[in-house]
CSV table of N, CA and C and ligand atoms in Angstrom, one decimal:
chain,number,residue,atom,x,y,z
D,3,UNK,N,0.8,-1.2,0.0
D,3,UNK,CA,0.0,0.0,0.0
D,3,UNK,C,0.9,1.2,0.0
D,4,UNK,N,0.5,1.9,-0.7
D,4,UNK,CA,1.1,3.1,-0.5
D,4,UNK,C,0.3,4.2,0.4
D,5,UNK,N,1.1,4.7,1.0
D,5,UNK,CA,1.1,5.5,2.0
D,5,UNK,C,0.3,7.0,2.0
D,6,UNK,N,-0.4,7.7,2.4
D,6,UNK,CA,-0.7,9.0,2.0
D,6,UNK,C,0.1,9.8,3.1
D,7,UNK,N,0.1,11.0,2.6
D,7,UNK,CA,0.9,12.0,3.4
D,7,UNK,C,0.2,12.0,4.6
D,8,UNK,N,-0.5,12.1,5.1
D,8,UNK,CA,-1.4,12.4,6.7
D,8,UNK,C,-0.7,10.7,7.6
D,9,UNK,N,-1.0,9.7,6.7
D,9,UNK,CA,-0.6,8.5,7.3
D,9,UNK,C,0.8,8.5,7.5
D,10,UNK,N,1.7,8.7,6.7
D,10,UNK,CA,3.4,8.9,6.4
D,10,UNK,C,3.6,9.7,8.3
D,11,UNK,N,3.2,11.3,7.9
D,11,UNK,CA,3.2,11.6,9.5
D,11,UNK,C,2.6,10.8,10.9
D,12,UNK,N,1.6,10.6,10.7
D,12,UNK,CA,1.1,9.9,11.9
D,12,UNK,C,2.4,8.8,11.9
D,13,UNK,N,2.5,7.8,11.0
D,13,UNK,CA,3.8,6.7,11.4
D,13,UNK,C,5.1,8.0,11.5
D,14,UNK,N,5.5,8.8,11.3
D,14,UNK,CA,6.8,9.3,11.4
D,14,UNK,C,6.9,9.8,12.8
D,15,UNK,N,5.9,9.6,13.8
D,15,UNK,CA,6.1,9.9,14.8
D,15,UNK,C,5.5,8.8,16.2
D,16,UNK,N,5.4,7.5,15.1
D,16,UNK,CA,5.6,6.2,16.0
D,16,UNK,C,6.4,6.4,17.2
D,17,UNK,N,7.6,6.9,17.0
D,17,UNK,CA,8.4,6.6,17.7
D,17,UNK,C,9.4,8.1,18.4
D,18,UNK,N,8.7,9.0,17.8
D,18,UNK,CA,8.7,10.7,18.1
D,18,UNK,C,9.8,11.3,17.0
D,19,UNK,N,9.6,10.6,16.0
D,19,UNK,CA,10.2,10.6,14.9
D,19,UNK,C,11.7,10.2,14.6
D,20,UNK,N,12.0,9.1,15.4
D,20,UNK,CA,13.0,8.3,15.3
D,20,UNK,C,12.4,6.9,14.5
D,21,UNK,N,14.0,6.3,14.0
D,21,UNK,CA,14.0,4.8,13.7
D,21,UNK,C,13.5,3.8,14.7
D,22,UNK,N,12.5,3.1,14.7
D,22,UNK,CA,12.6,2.4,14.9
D,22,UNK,C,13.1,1.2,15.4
D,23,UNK,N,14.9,1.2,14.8
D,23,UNK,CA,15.2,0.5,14.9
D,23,UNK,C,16.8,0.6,15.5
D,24,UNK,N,17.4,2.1,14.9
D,24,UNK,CA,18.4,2.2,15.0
D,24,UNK,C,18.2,3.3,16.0
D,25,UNK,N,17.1,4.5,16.1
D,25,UNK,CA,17.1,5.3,16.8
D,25,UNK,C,17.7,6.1,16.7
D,26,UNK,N,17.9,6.7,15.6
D,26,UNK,CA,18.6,7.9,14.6
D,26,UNK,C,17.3,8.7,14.5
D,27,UNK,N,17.7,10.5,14.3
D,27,UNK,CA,16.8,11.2,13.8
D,27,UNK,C,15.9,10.2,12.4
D,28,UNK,N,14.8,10.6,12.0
D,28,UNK,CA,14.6,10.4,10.9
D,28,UNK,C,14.3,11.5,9.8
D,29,UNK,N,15.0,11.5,8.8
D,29,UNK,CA,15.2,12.7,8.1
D,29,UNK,C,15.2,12.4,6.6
D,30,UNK,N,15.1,13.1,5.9
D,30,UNK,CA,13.7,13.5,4.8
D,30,UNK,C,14.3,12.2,3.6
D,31,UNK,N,13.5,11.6,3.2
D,31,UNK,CA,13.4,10.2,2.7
D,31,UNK,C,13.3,9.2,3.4
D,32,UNK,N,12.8,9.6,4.4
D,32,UNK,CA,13.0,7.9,5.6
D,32,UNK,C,11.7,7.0,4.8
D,33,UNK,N,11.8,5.8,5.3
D,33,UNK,CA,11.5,4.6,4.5
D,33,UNK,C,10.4,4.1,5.6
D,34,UNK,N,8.9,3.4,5.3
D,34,UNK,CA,8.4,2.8,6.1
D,34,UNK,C,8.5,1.5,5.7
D,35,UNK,N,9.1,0.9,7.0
D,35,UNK,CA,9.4,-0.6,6.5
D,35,UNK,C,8.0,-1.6,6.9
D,36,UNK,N,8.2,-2.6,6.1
D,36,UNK,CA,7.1,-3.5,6.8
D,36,UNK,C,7.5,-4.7,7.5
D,37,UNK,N,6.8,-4.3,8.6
D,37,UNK,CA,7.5,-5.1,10.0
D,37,UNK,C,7.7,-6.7,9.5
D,38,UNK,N,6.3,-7.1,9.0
D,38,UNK,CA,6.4,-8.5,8.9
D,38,UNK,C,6.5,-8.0,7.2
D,39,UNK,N,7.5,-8.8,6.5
D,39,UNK,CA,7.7,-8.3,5.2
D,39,UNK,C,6.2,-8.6,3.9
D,40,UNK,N,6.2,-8.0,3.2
D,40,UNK,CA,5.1,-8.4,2.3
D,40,UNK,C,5.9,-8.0,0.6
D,41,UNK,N,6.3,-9.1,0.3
D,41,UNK,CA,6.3,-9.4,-0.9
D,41,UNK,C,6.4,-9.0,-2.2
D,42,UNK,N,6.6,-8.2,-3.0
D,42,UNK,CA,5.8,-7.9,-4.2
D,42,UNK,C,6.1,-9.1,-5.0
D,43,UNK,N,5.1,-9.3,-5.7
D,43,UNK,CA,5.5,-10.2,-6.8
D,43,UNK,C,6.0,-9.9,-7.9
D,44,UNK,N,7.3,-10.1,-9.1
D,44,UNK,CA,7.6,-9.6,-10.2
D,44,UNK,C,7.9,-11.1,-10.7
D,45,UNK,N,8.2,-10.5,-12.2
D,45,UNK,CA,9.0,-11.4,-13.0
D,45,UNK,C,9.8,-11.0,-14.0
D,46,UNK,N,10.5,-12.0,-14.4
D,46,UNK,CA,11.3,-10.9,-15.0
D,46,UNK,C,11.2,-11.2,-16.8
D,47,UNK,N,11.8,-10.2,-17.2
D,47,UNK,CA,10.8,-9.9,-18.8
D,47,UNK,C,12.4,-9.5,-19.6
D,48,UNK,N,12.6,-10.2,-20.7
D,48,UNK,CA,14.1,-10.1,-21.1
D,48,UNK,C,13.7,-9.1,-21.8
D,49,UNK,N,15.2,-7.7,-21.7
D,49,UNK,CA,15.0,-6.6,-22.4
D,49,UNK,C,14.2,-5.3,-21.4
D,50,UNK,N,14.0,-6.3,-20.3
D,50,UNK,CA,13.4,-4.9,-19.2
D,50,UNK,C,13.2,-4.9,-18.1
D,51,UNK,N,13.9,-6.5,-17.4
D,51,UNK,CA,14.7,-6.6,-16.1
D,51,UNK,C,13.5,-7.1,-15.4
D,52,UNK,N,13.3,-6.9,-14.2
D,52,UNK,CA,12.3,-7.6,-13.0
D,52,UNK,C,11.4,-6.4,-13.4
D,53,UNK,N,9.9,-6.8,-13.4
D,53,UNK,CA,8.8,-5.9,-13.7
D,53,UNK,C,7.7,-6.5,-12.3
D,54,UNK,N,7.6,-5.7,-11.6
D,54,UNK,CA,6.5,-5.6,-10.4
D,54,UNK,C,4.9,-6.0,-10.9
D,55,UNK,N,4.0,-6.6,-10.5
D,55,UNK,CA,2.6,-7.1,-11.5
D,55,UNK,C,2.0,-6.3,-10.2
D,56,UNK,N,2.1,-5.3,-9.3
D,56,UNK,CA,1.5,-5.0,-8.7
D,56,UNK,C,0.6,-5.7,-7.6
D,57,UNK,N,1.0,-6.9,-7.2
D,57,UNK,CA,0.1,-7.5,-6.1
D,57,UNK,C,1.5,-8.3,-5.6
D,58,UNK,N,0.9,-8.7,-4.4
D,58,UNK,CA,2.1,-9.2,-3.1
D,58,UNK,C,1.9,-10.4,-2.5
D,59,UNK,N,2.9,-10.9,-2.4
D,59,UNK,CA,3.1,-12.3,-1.9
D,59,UNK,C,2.1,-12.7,-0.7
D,60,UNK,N,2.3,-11.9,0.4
D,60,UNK,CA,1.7,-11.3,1.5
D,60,UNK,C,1.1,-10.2,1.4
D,61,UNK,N,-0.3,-10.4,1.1
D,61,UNK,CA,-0.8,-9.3,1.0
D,61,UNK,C,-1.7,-8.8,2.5
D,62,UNK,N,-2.0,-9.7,3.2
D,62,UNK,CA,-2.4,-9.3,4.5
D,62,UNK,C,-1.3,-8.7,5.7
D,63,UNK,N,-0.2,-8.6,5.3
D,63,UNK,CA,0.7,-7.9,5.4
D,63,UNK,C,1.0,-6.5,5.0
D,64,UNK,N,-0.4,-6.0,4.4
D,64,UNK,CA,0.1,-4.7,4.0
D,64,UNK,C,-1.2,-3.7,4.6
D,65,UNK,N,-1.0,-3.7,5.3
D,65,UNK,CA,-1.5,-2.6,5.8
D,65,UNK,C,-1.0,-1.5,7.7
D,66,UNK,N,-1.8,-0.9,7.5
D,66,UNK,CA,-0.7,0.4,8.1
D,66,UNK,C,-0.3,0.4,9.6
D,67,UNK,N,-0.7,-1.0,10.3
D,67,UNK,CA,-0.5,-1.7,11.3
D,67,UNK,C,0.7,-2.2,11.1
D,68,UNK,N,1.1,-2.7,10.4
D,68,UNK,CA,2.1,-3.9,10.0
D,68,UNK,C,3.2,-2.7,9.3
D,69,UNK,N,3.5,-1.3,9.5
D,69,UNK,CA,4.8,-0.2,9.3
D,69,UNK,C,5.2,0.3,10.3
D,70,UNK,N,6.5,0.1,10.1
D,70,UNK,CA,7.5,1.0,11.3
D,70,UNK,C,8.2,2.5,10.6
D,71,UNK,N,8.5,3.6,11.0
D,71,UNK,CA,9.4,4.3,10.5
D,71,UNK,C,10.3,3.7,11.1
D,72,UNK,N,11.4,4.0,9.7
D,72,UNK,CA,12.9,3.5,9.3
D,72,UNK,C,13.9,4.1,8.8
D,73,UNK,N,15.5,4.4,9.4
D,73,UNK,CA,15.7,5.3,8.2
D,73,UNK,C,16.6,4.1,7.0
D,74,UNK,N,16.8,4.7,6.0
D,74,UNK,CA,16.9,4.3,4.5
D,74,UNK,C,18.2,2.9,4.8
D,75,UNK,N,19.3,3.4,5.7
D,75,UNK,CA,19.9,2.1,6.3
D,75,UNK,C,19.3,0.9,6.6
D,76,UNK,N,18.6,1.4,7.9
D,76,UNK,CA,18.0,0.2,8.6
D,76,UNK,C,17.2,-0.3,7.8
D,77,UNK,N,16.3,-0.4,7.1
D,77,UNK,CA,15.0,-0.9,6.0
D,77,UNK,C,15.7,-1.8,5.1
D,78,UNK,N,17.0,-0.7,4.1
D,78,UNK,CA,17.5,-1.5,3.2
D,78,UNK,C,18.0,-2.9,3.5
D,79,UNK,N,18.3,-2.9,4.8
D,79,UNK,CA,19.7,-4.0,5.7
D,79,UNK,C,18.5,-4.5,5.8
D,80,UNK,N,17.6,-4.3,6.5
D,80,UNK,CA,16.8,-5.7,6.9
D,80,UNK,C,15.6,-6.3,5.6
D,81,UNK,N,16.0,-5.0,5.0
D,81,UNK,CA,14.9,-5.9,3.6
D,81,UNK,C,14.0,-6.3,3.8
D,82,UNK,N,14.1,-7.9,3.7
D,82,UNK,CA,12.5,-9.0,4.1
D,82,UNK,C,12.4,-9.5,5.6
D,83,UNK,N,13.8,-9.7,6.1
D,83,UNK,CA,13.6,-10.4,7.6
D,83,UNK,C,12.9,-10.0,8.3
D,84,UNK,N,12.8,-10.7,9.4
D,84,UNK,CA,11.9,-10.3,10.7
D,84,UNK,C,12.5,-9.6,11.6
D,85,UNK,N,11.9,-9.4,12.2
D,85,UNK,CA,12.6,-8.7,13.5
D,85,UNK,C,13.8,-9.9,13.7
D,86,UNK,N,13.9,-11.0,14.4
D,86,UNK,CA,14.6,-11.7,14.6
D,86,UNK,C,15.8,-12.2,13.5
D,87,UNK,N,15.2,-11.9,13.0
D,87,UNK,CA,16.4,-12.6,11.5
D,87,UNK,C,17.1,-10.7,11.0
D,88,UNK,N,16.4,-9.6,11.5
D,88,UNK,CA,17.5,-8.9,11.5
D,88,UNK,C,17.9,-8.8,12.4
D,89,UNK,N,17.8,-9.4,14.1
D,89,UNK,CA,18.7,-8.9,15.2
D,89,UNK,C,20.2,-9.8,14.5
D,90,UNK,N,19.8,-11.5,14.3
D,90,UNK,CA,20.7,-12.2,14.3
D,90,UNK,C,21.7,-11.5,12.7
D,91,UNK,N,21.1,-11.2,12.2
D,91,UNK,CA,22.4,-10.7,11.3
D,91,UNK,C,23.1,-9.2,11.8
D,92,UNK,N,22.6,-8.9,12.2
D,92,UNK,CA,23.0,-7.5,12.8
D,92,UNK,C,24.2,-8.0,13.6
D,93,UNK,N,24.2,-9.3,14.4
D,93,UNK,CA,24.6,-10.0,15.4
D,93,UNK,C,26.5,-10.6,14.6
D,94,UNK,N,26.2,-11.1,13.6
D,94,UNK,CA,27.0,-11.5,12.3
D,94,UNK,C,28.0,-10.4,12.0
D,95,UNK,N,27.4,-9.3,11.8
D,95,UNK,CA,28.6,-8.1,11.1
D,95,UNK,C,29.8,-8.2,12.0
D,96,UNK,N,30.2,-8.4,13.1
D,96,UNK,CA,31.0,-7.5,13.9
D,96,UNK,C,31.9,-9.4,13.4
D,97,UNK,N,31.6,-10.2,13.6
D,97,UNK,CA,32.4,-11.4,13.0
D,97,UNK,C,33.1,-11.3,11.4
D,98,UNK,N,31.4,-11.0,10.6
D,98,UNK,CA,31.9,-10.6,9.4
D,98,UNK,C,33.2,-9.6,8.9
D,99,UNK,N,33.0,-8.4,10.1
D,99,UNK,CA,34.0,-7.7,9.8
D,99,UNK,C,35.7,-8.2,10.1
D,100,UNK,N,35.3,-9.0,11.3
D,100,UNK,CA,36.7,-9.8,11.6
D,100,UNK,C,37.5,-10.7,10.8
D,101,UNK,N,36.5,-11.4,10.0
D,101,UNK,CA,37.2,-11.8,8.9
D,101,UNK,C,37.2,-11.4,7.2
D,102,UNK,N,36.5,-10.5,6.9
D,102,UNK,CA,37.0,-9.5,5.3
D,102,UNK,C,37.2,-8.4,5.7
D,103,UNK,N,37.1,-7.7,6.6
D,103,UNK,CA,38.0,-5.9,6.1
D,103,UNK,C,38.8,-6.3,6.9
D,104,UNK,N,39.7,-6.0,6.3
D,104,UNK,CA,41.5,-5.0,6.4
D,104,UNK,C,41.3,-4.0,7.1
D,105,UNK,N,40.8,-2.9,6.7
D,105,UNK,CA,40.5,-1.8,7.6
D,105,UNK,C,40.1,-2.0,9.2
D,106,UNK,N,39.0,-2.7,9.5
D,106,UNK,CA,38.7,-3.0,10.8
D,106,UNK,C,39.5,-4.0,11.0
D,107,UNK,N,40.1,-4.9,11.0
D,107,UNK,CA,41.3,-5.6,11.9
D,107,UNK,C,42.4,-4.6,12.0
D,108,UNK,N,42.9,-3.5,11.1
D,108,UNK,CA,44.1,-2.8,11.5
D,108,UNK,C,43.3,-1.8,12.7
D,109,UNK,N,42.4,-1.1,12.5
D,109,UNK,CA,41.7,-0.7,13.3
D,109,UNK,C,42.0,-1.3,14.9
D,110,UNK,N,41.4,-2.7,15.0
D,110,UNK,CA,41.2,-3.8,16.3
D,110,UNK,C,42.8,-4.1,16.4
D,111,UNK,N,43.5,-4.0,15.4
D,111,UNK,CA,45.0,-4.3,16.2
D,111,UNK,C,45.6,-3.0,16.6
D,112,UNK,N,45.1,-2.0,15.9
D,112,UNK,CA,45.6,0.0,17.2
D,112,UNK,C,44.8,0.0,17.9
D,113,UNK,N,43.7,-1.2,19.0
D,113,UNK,CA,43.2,-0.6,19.4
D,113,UNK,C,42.2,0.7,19.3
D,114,UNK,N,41.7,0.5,18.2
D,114,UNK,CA,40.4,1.6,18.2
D,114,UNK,C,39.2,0.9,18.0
D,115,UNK,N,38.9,-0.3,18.1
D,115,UNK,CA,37.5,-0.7,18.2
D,115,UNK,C,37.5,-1.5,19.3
D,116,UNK,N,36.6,-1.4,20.2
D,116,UNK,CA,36.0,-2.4,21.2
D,116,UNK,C,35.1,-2.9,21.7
D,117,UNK,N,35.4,-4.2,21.2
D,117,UNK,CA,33.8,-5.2,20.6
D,117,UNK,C,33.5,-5.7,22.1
D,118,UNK,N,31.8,-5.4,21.9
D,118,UNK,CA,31.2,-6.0,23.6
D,118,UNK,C,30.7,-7.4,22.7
D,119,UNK,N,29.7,-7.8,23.8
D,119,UNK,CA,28.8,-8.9,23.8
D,119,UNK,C,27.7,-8.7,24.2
D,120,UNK,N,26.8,-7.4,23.8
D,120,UNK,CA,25.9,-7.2,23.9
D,120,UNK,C,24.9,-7.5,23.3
D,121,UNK,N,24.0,-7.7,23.3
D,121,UNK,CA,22.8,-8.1,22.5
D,121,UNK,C,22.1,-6.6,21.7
D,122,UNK,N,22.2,-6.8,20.5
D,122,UNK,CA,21.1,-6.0,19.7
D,122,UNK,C,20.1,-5.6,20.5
D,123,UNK,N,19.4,-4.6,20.7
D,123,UNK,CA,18.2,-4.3,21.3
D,123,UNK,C,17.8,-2.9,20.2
D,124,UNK,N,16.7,-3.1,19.7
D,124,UNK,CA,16.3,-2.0,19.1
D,124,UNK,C,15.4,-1.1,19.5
D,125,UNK,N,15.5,-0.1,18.5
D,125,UNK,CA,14.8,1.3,19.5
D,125,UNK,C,13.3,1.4,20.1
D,126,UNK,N,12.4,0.6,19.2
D,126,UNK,CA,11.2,0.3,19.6
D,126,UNK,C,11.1,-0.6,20.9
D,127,UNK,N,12.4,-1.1,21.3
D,127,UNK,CA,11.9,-2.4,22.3
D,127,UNK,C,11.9,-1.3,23.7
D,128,UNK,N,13.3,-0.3,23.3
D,128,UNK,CA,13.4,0.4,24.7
D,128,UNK,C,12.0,1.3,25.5
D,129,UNK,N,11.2,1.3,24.7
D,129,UNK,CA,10.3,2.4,24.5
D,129,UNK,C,8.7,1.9,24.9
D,130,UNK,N,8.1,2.6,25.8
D,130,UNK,CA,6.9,1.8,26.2
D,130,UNK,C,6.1,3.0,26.5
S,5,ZN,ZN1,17.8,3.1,11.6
């Protein structure tokens, strides 16, 4: 569903106009993600790439219950997952980073990163 402007505001201040997720200002292009993902369906059409048919995998999924404000990071990174399947990847990076960048291990050997064991907690959870 697309969104109208009156609805866009009402969700942009879900959360007093923070992410949802990361808890960053949200600022102009922010993305409403859908909490539990819903689907579009496409296919793809040689000579004009993946074409959208307008209807969704999950379509009981689309409505304005089931949106969080997001900003353009957090949304893109979690894409389709759930809440849970983006804590646990979120959970991954700091491994990921230990073994392919260069950068962050020269980083972690001068001593300028220091990795907890904390658990992911996002911004919606802190908030009641
Ligand atoms: Zn965010």
């Amino acid at each position: 569903m697309k969104l109208t402007k009156s609805q866009r505001e009402i969700l942009s201040q879900k959360y007093d106009g923070k992410c949802a997720y990361c808890g960053c200002e949200l600022q102009k292009g922010w993305h409403a993600d859908h909490i539990e993902a819903c689907v579009r369906n496409r296919s793809y059409v040689d000579g004009k790439g993946w074409i959208f048919d307008g209807t969704f995998e999950k379509p009981e999924n689309n409505h304005i219950g089931n949106f969080n404000p997001s900003c353009p990071k957090c949304n893109i990174n979690k894409h389709q997952m759930t809440i849970e399947q983006f804590r646990d990847s979120i959970k991954q990076y700091v491994q990921s980073l230990n073994k392919y960048s260069v950068q962050y291990q020269m980083a972690k050997k001068y001593n300028l990163i220091n990795e907890t064991e904390i658990e992911v907690v996002f911004y919606f959870e802190t908030i009641k």
